[in-house]
Amino acid sequence: MIHYSEENFMKNQQFPFCISVEELQGGEISDRHDYDFSEIIYVASGSGTYLYRETTLQIAKGDVLIIQPGLAHAYGAHPDSNLRIYRVMFQQRLLNREWPALNHAAPFIDPIFIDPFFCGNKQLKSHISLKTKEQIELTILLDRMVSEYLQKSWGHHCMIRMLLVEIFLFLGRWSKDDRGLDSDTAGTKKDVFSNVCVFIKQHYMQQISLEEVRNMCGMSQSTFTMNFKKMTGFSFIDYRNRVRIRAAKELLENTDLAIINVSQKVGFDDLSNFDRTFKRFEGLSPLNYRKSKSSL
């Protein structure tokens, strides 16, 4: 078994935090290991196994695992599935100021999401399976956290702490909900697609596809396409491209970036496709759009 200390993962001892997104290929399994810090694992896609103590747990897309310090564990992908996971690692002192507030909220949240010292070190549930709407919401929060961690913009330490507390509170709320199958009500569908729209707005610069997003929602392509258009008034591709073109207009008006660089920044790999799509929405080419705005 391998033991990992804080120094192995966290470069800044004043801010003991690390987040990563990892992929395990079919049949691949991690070494058995433990940490001297806490970890949250979120299964973003695929299926596999999680081994801890003498127990083997089957895990799949939407599962969240809370791993306390000193717990020896390993995880791996099923032979016929790749496993994509978010790993959030932190020392509990990172939230020294926040834990007491979370402790006061204990009647409303599951105690697993509070510092064990406040819980009397009880043996607590450490696994929750999220519904579709919850999966999208958590993915949005985790992607924001990844962005803050990698970009290290001003105030990123504060933003990461706030996001971590928000994740704990959401997980606590969800753990108290009925864990039955997703409701098929119009309200639930509206929430799911509202979150899909947020996801698109945050990831439009990436190569997000209909296949990826409908898998995230656990729907067939026909069901997703029909309901997305019903909820938004647009097809998925049109909605995504509208978001991209809106961002492109901002860049064309406010920067001197070359057209090809604008195209790449908003998610188009092919310049001719960008030009064609821009013309369809705006009635003129990106170059002529920039000229029309610069002449004002």
XYZ file of C-alpha atoms in Angstrom, residues 1 12 18 22 27 32 34 40 59 61 75 80 86 98 107 116 183 192 206 218 221 240 261 292 295:
25
model
C 0.000 0.000 0.000
C 1.110 25.390 -1.393
C -5.695 20.117 -5.109
C -8.436 11.761 -14.368
C -9.595 -2.640 -16.775
C -4.088 0.735 -3.058
C -4.276 6.242 1.654
C -13.996 13.744 -2.709
C -19.532 2.735 -8.878
C -21.620 7.872 -13.447
C -10.539 2.238 -7.626
C -15.592 -2.662 -20.890
C -12.928 14.378 -10.518
C -16.379 27.321 7.770
C -30.026 19.348 11.388
C -15.433 14.366 11.887
C -39.118 12.385 -11.466
C -32.357 19.665 -15.959
C -14.791 23.394 -25.752
C -28.976 9.955 -19.299
C -30.717 11.395 -28.492
C -24.622 26.160 -28.546
C -8.031 33.176 -33.152
C -19.138 47.773 -39.116
C -16.766 52.543 -38.025
